[in-house]
Amino acid sequence: MRVQLVQQAKDILGQSDLVMITERVDDVALLIGQMVTMGFPEVLDRHIPRHWTQRGLSWGWTAVIWLAYIVTEGDHRKVSMETYIKGMHHTLSHLTAQSIEPLDFSDDRLSHLLKHLSKPAYWHAIERDLNERSIEIYDLAQNVIRCDATTVSGAHEVTEGGLVQFGHSKDDPTRPQIKVMIGALDPLGMPLATDVLSGERADDGLYIPLIQRIRTGLKTSGLLFVGDCNLTMSH
């Protein structure tokens, strides 16, 4: 925004105009601050490989800023990020102390980040590190862990071997879906492990791998895992 000053102000300031930059912050500062406290940028940068020719923002800071945008705007589209960064460039640069450019959030680059996060070798290590930091910092009770699966349906194209498939639906059986399996502290509800799976998968085969991963990450004995009847069927 460029504002023309009256002559008296020009004489005092010694310049012809004043440039004012206005950016809507909302809760972005709070969200980024919380993720920094959790060590999110460092954890992701530790486990997601960075190519030796790669320039620009690190994967950890890219994920932090993108997640803050998704939560505050309720918009998960990749295509909208470059425009958002242009309108929040100064705020985000000050909050993160990073050099940020719109091209750091191009559609191709965000797709590349998602491919990294979809690989179990990277995701399980990130999950384990975040759990260790959170449990240690806040001393959260970890006696009872509730495991459960849900489905998310939508108007998506179904492709062979793809993530979105038709299956037993808790919502609308006429629409394809994905399946999400979560293990969380009970009653706090803090997620400890998450699996995003193709929609035709049955629940009963998903519990044991998730439970084993949580036990390995927490390194604590005496845990009680709670689930529905499908947990019993998975033994």
mmCIF file with all atom_site columns, C-alpha atoms in Angstrom, residues 31-32 35 40 44 60-73 75 81 105 117:
data_model
loop_
_atom_site.group_PDB
_atom_site.id
_atom_site.type_symbol
_atom_site.label_atom_id
_atom_site.label_alt_id
_atom_site.label_comp_id
_atom_site.label_asym_id
_atom_site.label_entity_id
_atom_site.label_seq_id
_atom_site.pdbx_PDB_ins_code
_atom_site.Cartn_x
_atom_site.Cartn_y
_atom_site.Cartn_z
_atom_site.occupancy
_atom_site.B_iso_or_equiv
_atom_site.pdbx_formal_charge
_atom_site.auth_seq_id
_atom_site.auth_comp_id
_atom_site.auth_asym_id
_atom_site.auth_atom_id
_atom_site.pdbx_PDB_model_num
ATOM 1  C CA . LEU A 1 31  ? 0.721  -22.244 15.107 1.00 0.00 ? 31  LEU A CA 1
ATOM 2  C CA . ILE A 1 32  ? 4.292  -21.819 13.909 1.00 0.00 ? 32  ILE A CA 1
ATOM 3  C CA . MET A 1 35  ? 5.462  -26.424 15.934 1.00 0.00 ? 35  MET A CA 1
ATOM 4  C CA . PHE A 1 40  ? 9.012  -30.030 14.071 1.00 0.00 ? 40  PHE A CA 1
ATOM 5  C CA . LEU A 1 44  ? 11.667 -33.349 9.518  1.00 0.00 ? 44  LEU A CA 1
ATOM 6  C CA . GLY A 1 60  ? 11.082 -28.935 7.724  1.00 0.00 ? 60  GLY A CA 1
ATOM 7  C CA . TRP A 1 61  ? 10.290 -25.234 7.408  1.00 0.00 ? 61  TRP A CA 1
ATOM 8  C CA . THR A 1 62  ? 8.322  -25.851 4.224  1.00 0.00 ? 62  THR A CA 1
ATOM 9  C CA . ALA A 1 63  ? 6.096  -28.333 6.078  1.00 0.00 ? 63  ALA A CA 1
ATOM 10 C CA . VAL A 1 64  ? 5.668  -26.027 9.098  1.00 0.00 ? 64  VAL A CA 1
ATOM 11 C CA . ILE A 1 65  ? 4.518  -23.060 7.010  1.00 0.00 ? 65  ILE A CA 1
ATOM 12 C CA . TRP A 1 66  ? 2.251  -25.228 4.853  1.00 0.00 ? 66  TRP A CA 1
ATOM 13 C CA . LEU A 1 67  ? 0.641  -26.840 7.908  1.00 0.00 ? 67  LEU A CA 1
ATOM 14 C CA . ALA A 1 68  ? 0.079  -23.418 9.506  1.00 0.00 ? 68  ALA A CA 1
ATOM 15 C CA . TYR A 1 69  ? -1.640 -22.289 6.303  1.00 0.00 ? 69  TYR A CA 1
ATOM 16 C CA . ILE A 1 70  ? -3.840 -25.415 6.149  1.00 0.00 ? 70  ILE A CA 1
ATOM 17 C CA . VAL A 1 71  ? -4.994 -25.010 9.759  1.00 0.00 ? 71  VAL A CA 1
ATOM 18 C CA . THR A 1 72  ? -5.612 -21.262 9.710  1.00 0.00 ? 72  THR A CA 1
ATOM 19 C CA . GLU A 1 73  ? -7.188 -21.107 6.226  1.00 0.00 ? 73  GLU A CA 1
ATOM 20 C CA . ASP A 1 75  ? -7.432 -25.035 2.643  1.00 0.00 ? 75  ASP A CA 1
ATOM 21 C CA . MET A 1 81  ? 0.325  -21.593 -1.540 1.00 0.00 ? 81  MET A CA 1
ATOM 22 C CA . PHE A 1 105 ? 5.926  -23.536 -2.250 1.00 0.00 ? 105 PHE A CA 1
ATOM 23 C CA . LEU A 1 117 ? 6.189  -38.033 3.901  1.00 0.00 ? 117 LEU A CA 1
#
